[in-house]
Amino acid sequence: MLIPLELMKIAINEAKKAYNANEVPVGSVISDLNGKVVAKAHNQVISLNDPTAHAEILAIRSACSILNTTNLSNYQIFSTLEPCCMCSGAILTAKIKRIYFGLYDEKFGGIISSNKIINTNNAYPDIEIYPEMLTQPSKKLLTEFFQKLR
């Protein structure tokens, strides 16, 4: 079983796969609450021609398929970037218990930064949120990616 720091490192490796495929470098991992990895994914928006193919969505789809359920209440998700509104909605719908993320997304973040889809004070008090885990590697990948585009 892996500890959260190790699980975030797996998410960062997924983000590197996205980077190498010229996708926005975001990676995601879903594990059970003891740290057993169930699914992992990286952004594939461009390669799949699918604007919903964010790392978190792909990881959730994979986990639900593998586990044959839509209820991930005994699972946690790790993402290198704060999930957007779409991904935050999927996290809520899947009933994921814990959210760990690396870097705040000031423009599109759906948890804390901008849109705050997940409000732990009201409708979703059982969700645990752990921001800023291994922020620097996530930031470095994103910075290099967008500099490369310019």
PDB file of N, CA and C in Angstrom, residues 86-134:
ATOM      1  N   MET A  86     -15.818  20.785 -14.174  1.00  0.00           N
ATOM      2  CA  MET A  86     -16.308  19.527 -14.737  1.00  0.00           C
ATOM      3  C   MET A  86     -15.796  18.346 -13.917  1.00  0.00           C
ATOM      4  N   CYS A  87     -14.503  18.353 -13.635  1.00  0.00           N
ATOM      5  CA  CYS A  87     -13.909  17.248 -12.884  1.00  0.00           C
ATOM      6  C   CYS A  87     -14.390  17.228 -11.435  1.00  0.00           C
ATOM      7  N   SER A  88     -14.563  18.404 -10.851  1.00  0.00           N
ATOM      8  CA  SER A  88     -15.088  18.487  -9.482  1.00  0.00           C
ATOM      9  C   SER A  88     -16.492  17.912  -9.416  1.00  0.00           C
ATOM     10  N   GLY A  89     -17.301  18.192 -10.432  1.00  0.00           N
ATOM     11  CA  GLY A  89     -18.649  17.622 -10.496  1.00  0.00           C
ATOM     12  C   GLY A  89     -18.613  16.110 -10.590  1.00  0.00           C
ATOM     13  N   ALA A  90     -17.689  15.590 -11.378  1.00  0.00           N
ATOM     14  CA  ALA A  90     -17.559  14.135 -11.503  1.00  0.00           C
ATOM     15  C   ALA A  90     -17.085  13.513 -10.188  1.00  0.00           C
ATOM     16  N   ILE A  91     -16.176  14.200  -9.507  1.00  0.00           N
ATOM     17  CA  ILE A  91     -15.693  13.727  -8.207  1.00  0.00           C
ATOM     18  C   ILE A  91     -16.852  13.653  -7.213  1.00  0.00           C
ATOM     19  N   LEU A  92     -17.693  14.676  -7.217  1.00  0.00           N
ATOM     20  CA  LEU A  92     -18.863  14.678  -6.331  1.00  0.00           C
ATOM     21  C   LEU A  92     -19.830  13.557  -6.681  1.00  0.00           C
ATOM     22  N   THR A  93     -20.107  13.408  -7.967  1.00  0.00           N
ATOM     23  CA  THR A  93     -21.061  12.396  -8.416  1.00  0.00           C
ATOM     24  C   THR A  93     -20.566  10.990  -8.076  1.00  0.00           C
ATOM     25  N   ALA A  94     -19.261  10.800  -8.159  1.00  0.00           N
ATOM     26  CA  ALA A  94     -18.676   9.494  -7.822  1.00  0.00           C
ATOM     27  C   ALA A  94     -18.535   9.291  -6.314  1.00  0.00           C
ATOM     28  N   LYS A  95     -18.785  10.341  -5.554  1.00  0.00           N
ATOM     29  CA  LYS A  95     -18.735  10.295  -4.083  1.00  0.00           C
ATOM     30  C   LYS A  95     -17.336  10.000  -3.534  1.00  0.00           C
ATOM     31  N   ILE A  96     -16.315  10.481  -4.236  1.00  0.00           N
ATOM     32  CA  ILE A  96     -14.935  10.257  -3.799  1.00  0.00           C
ATOM     33  C   ILE A  96     -14.710  10.933  -2.451  1.00  0.00           C
ATOM     34  N   LYS A  97     -14.064  10.231  -1.542  1.00  0.00           N
ATOM     35  CA  LYS A  97     -13.909  10.658  -0.145  1.00  0.00           C
ATOM     36  C   LYS A  97     -12.842  11.725   0.056  1.00  0.00           C
ATOM     37  N   ARG A  98     -11.690  11.571  -0.612  1.00  0.00           N
ATOM     38  CA  ARG A  98     -10.570  12.497  -0.396  1.00  0.00           C
ATOM     39  C   ARG A  98     -10.045  13.002  -1.728  1.00  0.00           C
ATOM     40  N   ILE A  99      -9.688  14.281  -1.731  1.00  0.00           N
ATOM     41  CA  ILE A  99      -9.097  14.905  -2.911  1.00  0.00           C
ATOM     42  C   ILE A  99      -7.753  15.498  -2.509  1.00  0.00           C
ATOM     43  N   TYR A 100      -6.714  15.066  -3.201  1.00  0.00           N
ATOM     44  CA  TYR A 100      -5.382  15.633  -3.029  1.00  0.00           C
ATOM     45  C   TYR A 100      -5.020  16.293  -4.355  1.00  0.00           C
ATOM     46  N   PHE A 101      -4.456  17.501  -4.299  1.00  0.00           N
ATOM     47  CA  PHE A 101      -3.975  18.084  -5.546  1.00  0.00           C
ATOM     48  C   PHE A 101      -2.711  18.887  -5.304  1.00  0.00           C
ATOM     49  N   GLY A 102      -1.945  19.055  -6.385  1.00  0.00           N
ATOM     50  CA  GLY A 102      -0.653  19.708  -6.291  1.00  0.00           C
ATOM     51  C   GLY A 102      -0.716  21.218  -6.358  1.00  0.00           C
ATOM     52  N   LEU A 103      -1.219  21.719  -7.439  1.00  0.00           N
ATOM     53  CA  LEU A 103      -1.141  23.140  -7.743  1.00  0.00           C
ATOM     54  C   LEU A 103      -2.540  23.741  -7.835  1.00  0.00           C
ATOM     55  N   TYR A 104      -2.719  24.910  -7.223  1.00  0.00           N
ATOM     56  CA  TYR A 104      -3.988  25.629  -7.375  1.00  0.00           C
ATOM     57  C   TYR A 104      -4.150  26.067  -8.823  1.00  0.00           C
ATOM     58  N   ASP A 105      -5.373  26.054  -9.308  1.00  0.00           N
ATOM     59  CA  ASP A 105      -5.687  26.570 -10.641  1.00  0.00           C
ATOM     60  C   ASP A 105      -6.530  27.821 -10.451  1.00  0.00           C
ATOM     61  N   GLU A 106      -5.854  28.966 -10.414  1.00  0.00           N
ATOM     62  CA  GLU A 106      -6.515  30.242 -10.106  1.00  0.00           C
ATOM     63  C   GLU A 106      -7.618  30.595 -11.094  1.00  0.00           C
ATOM     64  N   LYS A 107      -7.490  30.150 -12.324  1.00  0.00           N
ATOM     65  CA  LYS A 107      -8.457  30.519 -13.360  1.00  0.00           C
ATOM     66  C   LYS A 107      -9.639  29.555 -13.446  1.00  0.00           C
ATOM     67  N   PHE A 108      -9.356  28.246 -13.385  1.00  0.00           N
ATOM     68  CA  PHE A 108     -10.402  27.252 -13.628  1.00  0.00           C
ATOM     69  C   PHE A 108     -10.661  26.306 -12.464  1.00  0.00           C
ATOM     70  N   GLY A 109      -9.972  26.480 -11.342  1.00  0.00           N
ATOM     71  CA  GLY A 109     -10.123  25.562 -10.214  1.00  0.00           C
ATOM     72  C   GLY A 109     -11.557  25.446  -9.724  1.00  0.00           C
ATOM     73  N   GLY A 110     -11.996  24.223  -9.502  1.00  0.00           N
ATOM     74  CA  GLY A 110     -13.374  23.981  -9.096  1.00  0.00           C
ATOM     75  C   GLY A 110     -13.535  23.601  -7.638  1.00  0.00           C
ATOM     76  N   ILE A 111     -12.469  23.703  -6.860  1.00  0.00           N
ATOM     77  CA  ILE A 111     -12.555  23.302  -5.456  1.00  0.00           C
ATOM     78  C   ILE A 111     -12.336  24.490  -4.529  1.00  0.00           C
ATOM     79  N   ILE A 112     -11.243  25.187  -4.714  1.00  0.00           N
ATOM     80  CA  ILE A 112     -10.876  26.264  -3.797  1.00  0.00           C
ATOM     81  C   ILE A 112     -10.679  27.591  -4.518  1.00  0.00           C
ATOM     82  N   SER A 113      -9.988  27.565  -5.643  1.00  0.00           N
ATOM     83  CA  SER A 113      -9.479  28.793  -6.250  1.00  0.00           C
ATOM     84  C   SER A 113     -10.519  29.711  -6.866  1.00  0.00           C
ATOM     85  N   SER A 114     -11.327  29.199  -7.753  1.00  0.00           N
ATOM     86  CA  SER A 114     -12.154  30.075  -8.559  1.00  0.00           C
ATOM     87  C   SER A 114     -13.644  29.805  -8.405  1.00  0.00           C
ATOM     88  N   ASN A 115     -14.055  28.622  -8.782  1.00  0.00           N
ATOM     89  CA  ASN A 115     -15.487  28.341  -8.902  1.00  0.00           C
ATOM     90  C   ASN A 115     -16.101  27.627  -7.706  1.00  0.00           C
ATOM     91  N   LYS A 116     -15.308  26.970  -6.926  1.00  0.00           N
ATOM     92  CA  LYS A 116     -15.714  26.357  -5.657  1.00  0.00           C
ATOM     93  C   LYS A 116     -16.988  25.499  -5.775  1.00  0.00           C
ATOM     94  N   ILE A 117     -16.951  24.552  -6.667  1.00  0.00           N
ATOM     95  CA  ILE A 117     -18.059  23.612  -6.818  1.00  0.00           C
ATOM     96  C   ILE A 117     -18.214  22.772  -5.554  1.00  0.00           C
ATOM     97  N   ILE A 118     -17.087  22.386  -4.992  1.00  0.00           N
ATOM     98  CA  ILE A 118     -17.109  21.577  -3.771  1.00  0.00           C
ATOM     99  C   ILE A 118     -16.984  22.507  -2.572  1.00  0.00           C
ATOM    100  N   ASN A 119     -18.043  22.595  -1.808  1.00  0.00           N
ATOM    101  CA  ASN A 119     -18.062  23.449  -0.627  1.00  0.00           C
ATOM    102  C   ASN A 119     -18.187  22.556   0.594  1.00  0.00           C
ATOM    103  N   THR A 120     -17.094  22.347   1.282  1.00  0.00           N
ATOM    104  CA  THR A 120     -17.095  21.406   2.403  1.00  0.00           C
ATOM    105  C   THR A 120     -17.880  21.913   3.606  1.00  0.00           C
ATOM    106  N   ASN A 121     -18.229  23.174   3.622  1.00  0.00           N
ATOM    107  CA  ASN A 121     -18.983  23.701   4.755  1.00  0.00           C
ATOM    108  C   ASN A 121     -20.477  23.422   4.659  1.00  0.00           C
ATOM    109  N   ASN A 122     -20.953  23.139   3.479  1.00  0.00           N
ATOM    110  CA  ASN A 122     -22.394  22.989   3.295  1.00  0.00           C
ATOM    111  C   ASN A 122     -22.795  21.606   2.821  1.00  0.00           C
ATOM    112  N   ALA A 123     -22.933  21.450   1.538  1.00  0.00           N
ATOM    113  CA  ALA A 123     -23.538  20.251   0.968  1.00  0.00           C
ATOM    114  C   ALA A 123     -22.656  19.011   1.043  1.00  0.00           C
ATOM    115  N   TYR A 124     -21.348  19.187   1.120  1.00  0.00           N
ATOM    116  CA  TYR A 124     -20.462  18.036   1.038  1.00  0.00           C
ATOM    117  C   TYR A 124     -19.467  18.009   2.197  1.00  0.00           C
ATOM    118  N   PRO A 125     -19.963  17.913   3.406  1.00  0.00           N
ATOM    119  CA  PRO A 125     -19.065  17.993   4.563  1.00  0.00           C
ATOM    120  C   PRO A 125     -18.140  16.795   4.725  1.00  0.00           C
ATOM    121  N   ASP A 126     -18.434  15.687   4.063  1.00  0.00           N
ATOM    122  CA  ASP A 126     -17.634  14.485   4.252  1.00  0.00           C
ATOM    123  C   ASP A 126     -16.402  14.416   3.353  1.00  0.00           C
ATOM    124  N   ILE A 127     -16.306  15.303   2.378  1.00  0.00           N
ATOM    125  CA  ILE A 127     -15.157  15.296   1.478  1.00  0.00           C
ATOM    126  C   ILE A 127     -13.961  15.937   2.173  1.00  0.00           C
ATOM    127  N   GLU A 128     -12.840  15.246   2.118  1.00  0.00           N
ATOM    128  CA  GLU A 128     -11.600  15.777   2.685  1.00  0.00           C
ATOM    129  C   GLU A 128     -10.753  16.322   1.536  1.00  0.00           C
ATOM    130  N   ILE A 129     -10.228  17.534   1.718  1.00  0.00           N
ATOM    131  CA  ILE A 129      -9.439  18.187   0.671  1.00  0.00           C
ATOM    132  C   ILE A 129      -8.038  18.471   1.196  1.00  0.00           C
ATOM    133  N   TYR A 130      -7.049  18.036   0.420  1.00  0.00           N
ATOM    134  CA  TYR A 130      -5.648  18.228   0.785  1.00  0.00           C
ATOM    135  C   TYR A 130      -4.917  18.899  -0.381  1.00  0.00           C
ATOM    136  N   PRO A 131      -4.843  20.232  -0.357  1.00  0.00           N
ATOM    137  CA  PRO A 131      -4.173  20.948  -1.447  1.00  0.00           C
ATOM    138  C   PRO A 131      -2.659  21.033  -1.244  1.00  0.00           C
ATOM    139  N   GLU A 132      -1.993  21.467  -2.277  1.00  0.00           N
ATOM    140  CA  GLU A 132      -0.560  21.779  -2.266  1.00  0.00           C
ATOM    141  C   GLU A 132       0.340  20.595  -1.900  1.00  0.00           C
ATOM    142  N   MET A 133       0.087  19.468  -2.508  1.00  0.00           N
ATOM    143  CA  MET A 133       0.958  18.319  -2.314  1.00  0.00           C
ATOM    144  C   MET A 133       1.895  18.226  -3.521  1.00  0.00           C
ATOM    145  N   LEU A 134       3.176  18.307  -3.289  1.00  0.00           N
ATOM    146  CA  LEU A 134       4.188  18.290  -4.346  1.00  0.00           C
ATOM    147  C   LEU A 134       3.891  19.345  -5.414  1.00  0.00           C
TER     148      LEU A 134
END
